[in-house]
Structure formats: structure tokens, C-alpha cells
CSV table of C-alpha atoms in Angstrom, one decimal:
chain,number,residue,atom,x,y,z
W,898,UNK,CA,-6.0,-5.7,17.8
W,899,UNK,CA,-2.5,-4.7,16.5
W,900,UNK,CA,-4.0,-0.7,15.9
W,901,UNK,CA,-6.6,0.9,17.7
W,902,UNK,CA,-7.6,4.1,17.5
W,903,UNK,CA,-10.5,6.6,19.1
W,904,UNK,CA,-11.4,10.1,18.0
W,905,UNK,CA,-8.1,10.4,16.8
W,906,UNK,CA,-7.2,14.6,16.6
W,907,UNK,CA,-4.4,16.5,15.5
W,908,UNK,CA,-4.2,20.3,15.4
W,909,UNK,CA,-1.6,22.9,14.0
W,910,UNK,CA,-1.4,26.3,14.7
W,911,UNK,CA,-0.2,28.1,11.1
W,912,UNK,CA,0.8,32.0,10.4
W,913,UNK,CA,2.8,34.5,11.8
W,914,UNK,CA,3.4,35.1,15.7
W,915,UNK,CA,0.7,37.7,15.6
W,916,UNK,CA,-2.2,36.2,13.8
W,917,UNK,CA,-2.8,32.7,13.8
W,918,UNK,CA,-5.3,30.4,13.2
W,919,UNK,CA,-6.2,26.4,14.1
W,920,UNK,CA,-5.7,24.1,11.3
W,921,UNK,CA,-7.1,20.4,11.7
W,922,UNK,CA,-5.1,17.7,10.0
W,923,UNK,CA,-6.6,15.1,11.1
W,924,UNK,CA,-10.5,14.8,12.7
W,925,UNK,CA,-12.2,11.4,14.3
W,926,UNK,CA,-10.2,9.2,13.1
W,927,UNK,CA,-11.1,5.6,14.4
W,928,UNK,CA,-9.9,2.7,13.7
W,929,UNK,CA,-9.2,-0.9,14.3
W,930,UNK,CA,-6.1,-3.5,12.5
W,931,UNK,CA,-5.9,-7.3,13.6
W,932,UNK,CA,-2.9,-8.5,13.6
W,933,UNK,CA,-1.7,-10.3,10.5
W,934,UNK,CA,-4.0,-7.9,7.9
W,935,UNK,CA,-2.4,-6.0,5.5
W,936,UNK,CA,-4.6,-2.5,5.2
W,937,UNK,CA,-3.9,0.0,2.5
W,938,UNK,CA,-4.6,3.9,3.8
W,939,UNK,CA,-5.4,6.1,0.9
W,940,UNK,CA,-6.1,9.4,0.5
W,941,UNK,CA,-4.9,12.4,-1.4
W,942,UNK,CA,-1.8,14.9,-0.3
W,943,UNK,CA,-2.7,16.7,2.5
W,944,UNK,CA,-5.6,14.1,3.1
W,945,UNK,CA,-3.8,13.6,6.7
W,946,UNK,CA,-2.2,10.0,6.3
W,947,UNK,CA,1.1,10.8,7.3
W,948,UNK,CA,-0.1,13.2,10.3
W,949,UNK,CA,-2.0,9.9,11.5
W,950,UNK,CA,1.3,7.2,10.7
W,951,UNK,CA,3.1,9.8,12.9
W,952,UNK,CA,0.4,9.8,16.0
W,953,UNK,CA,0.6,6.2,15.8
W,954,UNK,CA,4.8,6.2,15.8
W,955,UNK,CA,4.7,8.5,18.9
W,956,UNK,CA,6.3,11.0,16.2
W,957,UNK,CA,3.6,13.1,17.3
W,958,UNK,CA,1.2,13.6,20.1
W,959,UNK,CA,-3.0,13.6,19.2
W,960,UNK,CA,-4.3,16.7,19.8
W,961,UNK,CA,-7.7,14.4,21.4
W,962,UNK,CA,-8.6,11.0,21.0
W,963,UNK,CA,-6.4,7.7,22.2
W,964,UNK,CA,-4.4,5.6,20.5
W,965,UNK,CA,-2.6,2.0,21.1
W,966,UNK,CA,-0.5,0.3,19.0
W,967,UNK,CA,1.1,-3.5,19.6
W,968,UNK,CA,-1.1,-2.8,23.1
W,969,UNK,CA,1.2,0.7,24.1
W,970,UNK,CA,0.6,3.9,23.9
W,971,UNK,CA,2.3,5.7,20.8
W,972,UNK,CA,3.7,8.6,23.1
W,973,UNK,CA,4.3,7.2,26.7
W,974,UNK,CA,5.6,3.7,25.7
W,975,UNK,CA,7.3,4.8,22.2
W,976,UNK,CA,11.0,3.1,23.3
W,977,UNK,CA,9.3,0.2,23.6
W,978,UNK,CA,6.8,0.7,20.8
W,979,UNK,CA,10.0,1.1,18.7
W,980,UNK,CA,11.4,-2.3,19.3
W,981,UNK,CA,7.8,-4.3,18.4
W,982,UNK,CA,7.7,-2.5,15.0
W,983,UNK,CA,9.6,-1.5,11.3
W,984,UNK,CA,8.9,2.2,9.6
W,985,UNK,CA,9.9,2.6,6.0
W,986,UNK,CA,9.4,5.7,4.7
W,987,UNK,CA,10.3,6.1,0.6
W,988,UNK,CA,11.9,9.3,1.1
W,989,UNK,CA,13.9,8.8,4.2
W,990,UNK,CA,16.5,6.7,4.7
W,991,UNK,CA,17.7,4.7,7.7
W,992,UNK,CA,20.5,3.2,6.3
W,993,UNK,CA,24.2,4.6,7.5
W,994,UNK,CA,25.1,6.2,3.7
W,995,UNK,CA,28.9,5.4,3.8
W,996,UNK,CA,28.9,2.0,5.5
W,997,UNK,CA,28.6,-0.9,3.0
W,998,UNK,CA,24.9,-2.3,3.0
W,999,UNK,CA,25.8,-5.4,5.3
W,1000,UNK,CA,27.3,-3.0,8.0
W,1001,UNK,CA,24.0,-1.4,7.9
W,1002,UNK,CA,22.0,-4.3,8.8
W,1003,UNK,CA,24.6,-5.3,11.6
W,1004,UNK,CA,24.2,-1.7,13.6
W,1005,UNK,CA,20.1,-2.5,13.2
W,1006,UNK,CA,20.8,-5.3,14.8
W,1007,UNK,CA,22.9,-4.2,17.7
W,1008,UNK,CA,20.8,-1.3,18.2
W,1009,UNK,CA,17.7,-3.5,18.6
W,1010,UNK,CA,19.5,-6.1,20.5
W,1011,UNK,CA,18.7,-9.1,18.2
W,1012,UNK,CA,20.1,-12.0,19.1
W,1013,UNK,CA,23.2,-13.1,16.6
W,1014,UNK,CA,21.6,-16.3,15.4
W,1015,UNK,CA,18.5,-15.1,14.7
W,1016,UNK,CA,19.9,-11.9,13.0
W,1017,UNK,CA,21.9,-14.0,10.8
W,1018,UNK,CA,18.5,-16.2,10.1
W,1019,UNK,CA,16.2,-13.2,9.1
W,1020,UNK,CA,19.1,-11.3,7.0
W,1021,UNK,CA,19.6,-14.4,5.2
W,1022,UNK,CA,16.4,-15.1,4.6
W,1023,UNK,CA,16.1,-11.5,3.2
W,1024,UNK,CA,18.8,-11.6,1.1
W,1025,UNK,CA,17.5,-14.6,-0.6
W,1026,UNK,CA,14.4,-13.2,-1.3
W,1027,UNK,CA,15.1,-10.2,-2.4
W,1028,UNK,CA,18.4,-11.0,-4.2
W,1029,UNK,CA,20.5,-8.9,-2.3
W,1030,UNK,CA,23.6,-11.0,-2.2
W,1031,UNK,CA,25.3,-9.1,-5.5
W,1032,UNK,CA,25.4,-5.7,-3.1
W,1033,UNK,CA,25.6,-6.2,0.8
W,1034,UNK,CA,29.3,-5.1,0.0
W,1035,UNK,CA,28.6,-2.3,-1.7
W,1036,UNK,CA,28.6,1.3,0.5
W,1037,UNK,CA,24.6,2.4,0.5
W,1038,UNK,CA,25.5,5.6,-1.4
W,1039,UNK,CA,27.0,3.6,-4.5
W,1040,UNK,CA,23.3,1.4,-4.4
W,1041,UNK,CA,20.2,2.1,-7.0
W,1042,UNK,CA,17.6,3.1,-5.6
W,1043,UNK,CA,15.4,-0.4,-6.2
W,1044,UNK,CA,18.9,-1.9,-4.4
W,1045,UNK,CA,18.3,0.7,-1.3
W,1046,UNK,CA,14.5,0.0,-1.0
W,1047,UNK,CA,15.3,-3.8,-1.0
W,1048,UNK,CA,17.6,-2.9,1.9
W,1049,UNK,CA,15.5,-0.6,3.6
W,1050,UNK,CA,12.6,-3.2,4.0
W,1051,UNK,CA,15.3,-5.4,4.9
W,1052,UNK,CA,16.5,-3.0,7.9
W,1053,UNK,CA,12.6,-2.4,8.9
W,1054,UNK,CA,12.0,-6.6,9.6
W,1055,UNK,CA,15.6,-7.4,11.3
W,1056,UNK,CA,14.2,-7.1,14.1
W,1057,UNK,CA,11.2,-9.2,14.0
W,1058,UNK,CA,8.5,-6.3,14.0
W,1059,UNK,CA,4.7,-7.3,14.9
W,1060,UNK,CA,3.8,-4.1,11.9
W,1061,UNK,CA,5.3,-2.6,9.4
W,1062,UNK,CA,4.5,0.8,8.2
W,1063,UNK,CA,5.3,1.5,4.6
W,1064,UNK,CA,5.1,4.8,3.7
W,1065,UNK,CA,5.3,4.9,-0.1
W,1066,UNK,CA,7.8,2.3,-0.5
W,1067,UNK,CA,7.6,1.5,-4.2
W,1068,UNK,CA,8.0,5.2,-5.1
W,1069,UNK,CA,10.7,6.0,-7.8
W,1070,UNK,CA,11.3,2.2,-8.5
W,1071,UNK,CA,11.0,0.5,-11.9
W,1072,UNK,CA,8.9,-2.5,-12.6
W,1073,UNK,CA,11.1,-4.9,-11.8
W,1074,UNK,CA,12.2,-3.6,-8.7
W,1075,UNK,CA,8.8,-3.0,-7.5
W,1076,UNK,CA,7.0,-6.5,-8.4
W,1077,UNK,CA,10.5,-8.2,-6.3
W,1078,UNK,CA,9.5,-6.1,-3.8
W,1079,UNK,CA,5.4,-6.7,-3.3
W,1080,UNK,CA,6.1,-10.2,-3.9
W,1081,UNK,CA,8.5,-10.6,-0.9
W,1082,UNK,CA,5.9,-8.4,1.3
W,1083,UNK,CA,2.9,-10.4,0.4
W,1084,UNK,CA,4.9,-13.5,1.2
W,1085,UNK,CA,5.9,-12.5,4.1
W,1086,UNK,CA,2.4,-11.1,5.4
W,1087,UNK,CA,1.0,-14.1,4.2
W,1088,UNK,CA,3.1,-16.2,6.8
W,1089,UNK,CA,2.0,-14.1,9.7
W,1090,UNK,CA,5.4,-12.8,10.6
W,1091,UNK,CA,3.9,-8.8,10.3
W,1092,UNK,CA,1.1,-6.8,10.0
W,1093,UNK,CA,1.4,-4.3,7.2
W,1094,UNK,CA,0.1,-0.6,6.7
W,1095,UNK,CA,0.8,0.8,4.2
W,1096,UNK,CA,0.4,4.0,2.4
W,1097,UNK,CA,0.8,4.9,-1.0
W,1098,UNK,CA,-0.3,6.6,-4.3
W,1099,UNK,CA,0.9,3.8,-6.4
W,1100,UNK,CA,-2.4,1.6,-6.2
W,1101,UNK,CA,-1.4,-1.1,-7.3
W,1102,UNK,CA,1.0,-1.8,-4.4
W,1103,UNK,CA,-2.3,-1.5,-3.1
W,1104,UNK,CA,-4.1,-4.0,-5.2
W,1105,UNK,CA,-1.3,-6.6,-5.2
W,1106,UNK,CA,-0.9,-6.3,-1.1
W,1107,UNK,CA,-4.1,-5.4,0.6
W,1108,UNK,CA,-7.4,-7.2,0.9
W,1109,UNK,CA,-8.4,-4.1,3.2
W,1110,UNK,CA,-8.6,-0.2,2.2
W,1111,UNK,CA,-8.7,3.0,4.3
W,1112,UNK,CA,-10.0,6.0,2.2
W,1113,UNK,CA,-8.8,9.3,4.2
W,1114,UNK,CA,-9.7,12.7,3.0
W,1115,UNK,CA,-9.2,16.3,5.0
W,1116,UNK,CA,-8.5,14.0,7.9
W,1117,UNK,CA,-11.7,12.2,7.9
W,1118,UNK,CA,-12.3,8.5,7.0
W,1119,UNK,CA,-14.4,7.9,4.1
W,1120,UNK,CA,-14.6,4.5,3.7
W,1121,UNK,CA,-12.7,1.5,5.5
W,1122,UNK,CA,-14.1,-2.2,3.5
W,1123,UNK,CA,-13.1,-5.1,2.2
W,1124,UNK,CA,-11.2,-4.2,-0.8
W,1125,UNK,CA,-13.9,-6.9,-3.1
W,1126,UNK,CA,-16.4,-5.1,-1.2
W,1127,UNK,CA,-15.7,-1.6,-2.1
W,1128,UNK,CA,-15.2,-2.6,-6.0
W,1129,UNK,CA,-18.7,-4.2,-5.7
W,1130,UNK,CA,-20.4,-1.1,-4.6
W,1131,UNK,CA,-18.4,1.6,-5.5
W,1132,UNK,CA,-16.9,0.2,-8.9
W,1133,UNK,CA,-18.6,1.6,-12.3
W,1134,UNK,CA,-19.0,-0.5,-15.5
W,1135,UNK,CA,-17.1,-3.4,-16.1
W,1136,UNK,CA,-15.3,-4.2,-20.0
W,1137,UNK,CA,-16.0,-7.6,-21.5
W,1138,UNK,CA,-13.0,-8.0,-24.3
W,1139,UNK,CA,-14.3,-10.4,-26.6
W,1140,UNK,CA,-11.6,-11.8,-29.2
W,1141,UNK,CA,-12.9,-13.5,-32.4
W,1142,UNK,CA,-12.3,-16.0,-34.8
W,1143,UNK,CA,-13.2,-13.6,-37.8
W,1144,UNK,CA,-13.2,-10.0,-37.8
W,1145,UNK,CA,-16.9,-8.5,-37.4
W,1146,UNK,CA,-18.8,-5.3,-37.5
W,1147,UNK,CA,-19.4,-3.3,-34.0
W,1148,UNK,CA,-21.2,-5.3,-31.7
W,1149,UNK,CA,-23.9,-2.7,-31.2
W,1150,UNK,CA,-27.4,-3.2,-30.0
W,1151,UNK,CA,-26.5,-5.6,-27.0
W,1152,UNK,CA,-28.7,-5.2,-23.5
W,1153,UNK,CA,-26.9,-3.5,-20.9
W,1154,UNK,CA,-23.9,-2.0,-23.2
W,1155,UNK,CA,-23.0,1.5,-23.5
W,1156,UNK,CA,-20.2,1.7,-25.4
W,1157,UNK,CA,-18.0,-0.9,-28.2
W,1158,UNK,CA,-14.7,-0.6,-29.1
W,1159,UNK,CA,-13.1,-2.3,-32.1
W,1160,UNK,CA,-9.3,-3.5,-31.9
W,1161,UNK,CA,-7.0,-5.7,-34.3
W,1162,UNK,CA,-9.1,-4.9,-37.1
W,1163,UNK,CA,-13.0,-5.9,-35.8
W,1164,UNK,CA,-11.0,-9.5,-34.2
W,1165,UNK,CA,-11.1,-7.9,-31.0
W,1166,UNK,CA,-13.7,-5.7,-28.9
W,1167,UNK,CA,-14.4,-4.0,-25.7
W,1168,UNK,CA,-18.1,-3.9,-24.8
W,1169,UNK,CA,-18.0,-1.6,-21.7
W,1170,UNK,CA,-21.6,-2.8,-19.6
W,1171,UNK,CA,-23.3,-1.5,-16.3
W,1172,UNK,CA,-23.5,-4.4,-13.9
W,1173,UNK,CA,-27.0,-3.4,-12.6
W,1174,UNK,CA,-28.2,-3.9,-16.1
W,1175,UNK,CA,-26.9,-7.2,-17.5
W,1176,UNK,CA,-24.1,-10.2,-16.3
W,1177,UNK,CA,-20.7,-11.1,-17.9
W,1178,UNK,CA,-22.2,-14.6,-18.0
W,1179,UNK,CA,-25.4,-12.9,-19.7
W,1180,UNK,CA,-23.8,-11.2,-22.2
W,1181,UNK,CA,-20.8,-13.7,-23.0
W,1182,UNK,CA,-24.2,-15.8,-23.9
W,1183,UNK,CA,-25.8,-13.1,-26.2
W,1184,UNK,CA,-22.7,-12.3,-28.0
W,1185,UNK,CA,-22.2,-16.2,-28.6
W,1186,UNK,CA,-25.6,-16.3,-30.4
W,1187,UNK,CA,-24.1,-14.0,-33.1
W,1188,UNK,CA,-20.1,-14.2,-33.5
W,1189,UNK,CA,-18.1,-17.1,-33.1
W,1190,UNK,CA,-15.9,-16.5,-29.6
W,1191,UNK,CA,-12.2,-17.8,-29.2
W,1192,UNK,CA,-11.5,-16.1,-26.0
W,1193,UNK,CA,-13.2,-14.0,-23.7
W,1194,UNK,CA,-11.8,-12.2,-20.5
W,1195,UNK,CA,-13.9,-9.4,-18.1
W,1196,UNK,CA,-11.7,-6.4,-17.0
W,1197,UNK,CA,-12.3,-5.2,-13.7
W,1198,UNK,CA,-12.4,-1.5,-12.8
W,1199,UNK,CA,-9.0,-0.1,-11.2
W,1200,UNK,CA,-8.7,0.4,-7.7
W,1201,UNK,CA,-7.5,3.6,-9.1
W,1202,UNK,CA,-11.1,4.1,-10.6
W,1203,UNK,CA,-12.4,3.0,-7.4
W,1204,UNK,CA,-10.7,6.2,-5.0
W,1205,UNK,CA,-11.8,8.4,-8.3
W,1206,UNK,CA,-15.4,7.8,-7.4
W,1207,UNK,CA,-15.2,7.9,-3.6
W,1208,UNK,CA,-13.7,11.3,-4.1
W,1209,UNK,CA,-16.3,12.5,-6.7
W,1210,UNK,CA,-18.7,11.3,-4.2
């Protein structure tokens, strides 16, 4: 295991000198990441996700409970801990803001003691991927902020980490910026070069990255599954978009539907079904019987819809 945790605990004392009172940010938390997953951790502000990235930096020590990452402890070993992985948080920098970007990436290096020919191997192959070439000479102030993300992931893997911890790392970035960026961290996972943990409220970093979610709320774990498995039992109805060859009135009446939507003028509708009641297969069939089909396609709830119902529940 990459990440293991135990009864992890973490308390603040809040208020004035004179009256204060316990505050628990984070309660049991126990978990366990093999090396080479890539887990998404969810949960609300204040749910206590950062509170546990920073117990399992060293940032912060548990109140109870153990912790190991990469086999150290958090605390005790965290020079070490610091060498075997990459932290990017969205709202924090670590790159020098006057120094052109290259410069940058030349400190991480010598700070971290990587070898010359291997930093040159990894910051090329980063620069490829992420198209950085146009702005390594370009001071990190003067960069967008989708060209300072790229080069803040960048900074995070120099080094060869064993995890990276991604802290909202899409935030603020448009849709370009952001699809370059998942695409390069999926590759890269997929290799087995790092483990990844990331956090976000943007789900579909989540979605497009992680086969493995971690549902956190007031510092308790709510659910940790199989992405596919959590939409299977957690997920409500599914949407069966049915386009047509000719328009047609509502498709009303169907087993297992409970509600029809008509688009593009009755060539196109949304029958929203419960999947305890009827099949896509099922009902592609029944609406065959009546209309003549030219395509068909099943939307599947949101991951987004997926947290909304663990949190109702």
C-alpha cells in the first residue's frame, strides 16, 4: 500500500483564550491506496479533505490514529516523505514568480537532487505533453493561469514522485486547458509512473481520472467503491435519447418511464426510466415496435448526481 491510514483524528481548539471548545475536523478516518490507483476524495467544504491531505503530508500531526505514506510516517520521516512524492495545490504556488518557467523547474531539480539526465528526460517529456515549449522562457508571473497549472504539475513529477496529491488542480482553467491537463495525468497514471489523489469539486476531473471515489463528509468517510460500483447502487434513473426518422407525438405509456421529453420538434426524445423497473435493451425494443429509430444513445447519471444522493442520504 502506497496510503494507509487508521482511526485517523484531528482536533482544533476554536474561540477566544478564555472559552474554548474541541472542534473535530476529521474522525476515523481509514483508509487504504495501492500504488498505481488513482482515487478521487470528495466531500463538501469543510467536509475535512484538506485537514486529512495535510496529516498525510506531515503538514499536520493526527490528533489519534496512524498514518503511513510511501511506507514513512507523515510526521517523523516527512524530509524523506518529501522527496518520494509531488503536492499541487490550485491555489498555491510553488513556482519562483519572477524566474522564467524553465528556471523554475531547474531549482526543483537541484533542490531534490535529480540527477541531470534524468531531469532533462522528465522535463522534456513534460513539455511535450503538455505543450509547454511556447513559455518555459517566459517569467511565471507573465503566464496564464492554464500555462502555470501545466507548470505546476510539471514541478510536482520532476522528481519522479511514487503519489501525487492534487488538490483542486483544474480550478479556474478553461476547457481547453483542463482536458490537456487530465489527459497528460491519466496517461501518465496509466503507465504506473504515480499514484494519484486527488481532490476536487470539479467532478469531472473526477470522472475522466479516477476508477476509485472517497465520499468524506464532517470528517467521516461515507463511502469508498469502485466508481461503476457506486453509480450502480447509488445512481437514480437513467435517460434513453431516442432520435427519429420522422417527428412523433410523446412517447407516453412506456413500462418503466416516468417522464418524456420532446426535442427538435418530436425527432428527438428523452425517456427518463428507473432501472429496477425496465432495461435500456428492453425499452430500445418497445420503442422500436412503434417509431422507426435512427439512433439511440443511454445517458448515464453524473457523478455529480451520484455525491447529490450520497449527501441526501
Amino acid at each position: 500500500m502506497i496510503i494507509t491510514t487508521d482511526g485517523l483524528r484531528r482536533d482544533f481548539l476554536v474561540g477566544t483564550r478564555l472559552r474554548r471548545r474541541r472542534v473535530t475536523a476529521v474522525e476515523d478516518v481509514t483508509l487504504d491506496v495501492e500504488r498505481g490507483e488513482a482515487v478521487g476524495f470528495l466531500g463538501p467544504n469543510g467536509a475535512g479533505k484538506s485537514t486529512t491531505i495535510k496529516m498525510l503530508t506531515g503538514v499536520l500531526v493526527p490528533t489519534a490514529g496512524r498514518a503511513s505514506v510511501c511506507g514513512l510516517d507523515p510526521v517523523r520521516e516527512r524530509r524523506e516523505l518529501g522527496r518520494r512524492i509531488g503536492v499541487v495545490f490550485g491555489q498555491r504556488s510553488q513556482l519562483w514568480w519572477d524566474l522564467p518557467l524553465a528556471e523554475s523547474f531547474d531549482l526543483h531539480a537541484a533542490i531534490h537532487r535529480v540527477p541531470t539526465a534524468q531531469h532533462r528526460k522528465r522535463l522534456d517529456e513534460c513539455v511535450e505533453l503538455l505543450d509547454m515549449g511556447g513559455f518555459l522562457r517566459t517569467p511565471v508571473r507573465q503566464l496564464s493561469l492554464g500555462q502555470r497549472m501545466r507548470g505546476e504539475v510539471t514541478a510536482a513529477l520532476l522528481h519522479s514522485p511514487e503519489l501525487l496529491v492534487l488538490d483542486e488542480p483544474t480550478i479556474g482553467l478553461d476547457l481547453t486547458s483542463k482536458e490537456r491537463l487530465r489527459s497528460f495525468l491519466s496517461e501518465v497514471n496509466a503507465r504506473g509512473d504515480v499514484t494519484l489523489l486527488l481532490t476536487t469539486h470539479d467532478l469531472p476531473d473526477v470522472e475522466r481520472l479516477c476508477r476509485r471515489v472517497v465520499v468524506i463528509d464532517q470528517g467521516r468517510v461515507l463511502v469508498d467503491d469502485e466508481l461503476a460500483a457506486l453509480r450502480h447502487g447509488f445512481a437514480g434513473n437513467r435517460v434513453l435519447v431516442v432520435e427519429l426518422t420522422e417527428p412523433a407525438p410523446p412517447l407516453l405509456g412506456l413500462a418503466g418511464v416516468v417522464d418524456v421529453v420532446v426535442e427538435a420538434q418530436g425527432l428527438r426524445q428523452r425517456l427518463e426510466f428507473s432501472p429496477g423497473a425496465t432495461t435500456a435493451a428492453e425499452l430500445i425494443a418497445t420503442v422500436a415496435q412503434r417509431v422507426e429509430l435512427r439512433d439511440v444513445s443511454v445517458v448515464e447519471p453524473s457523478i455529480e448526481d451520484l455525491v447529490r444522493t450520497l449527501y441526501a442520504r
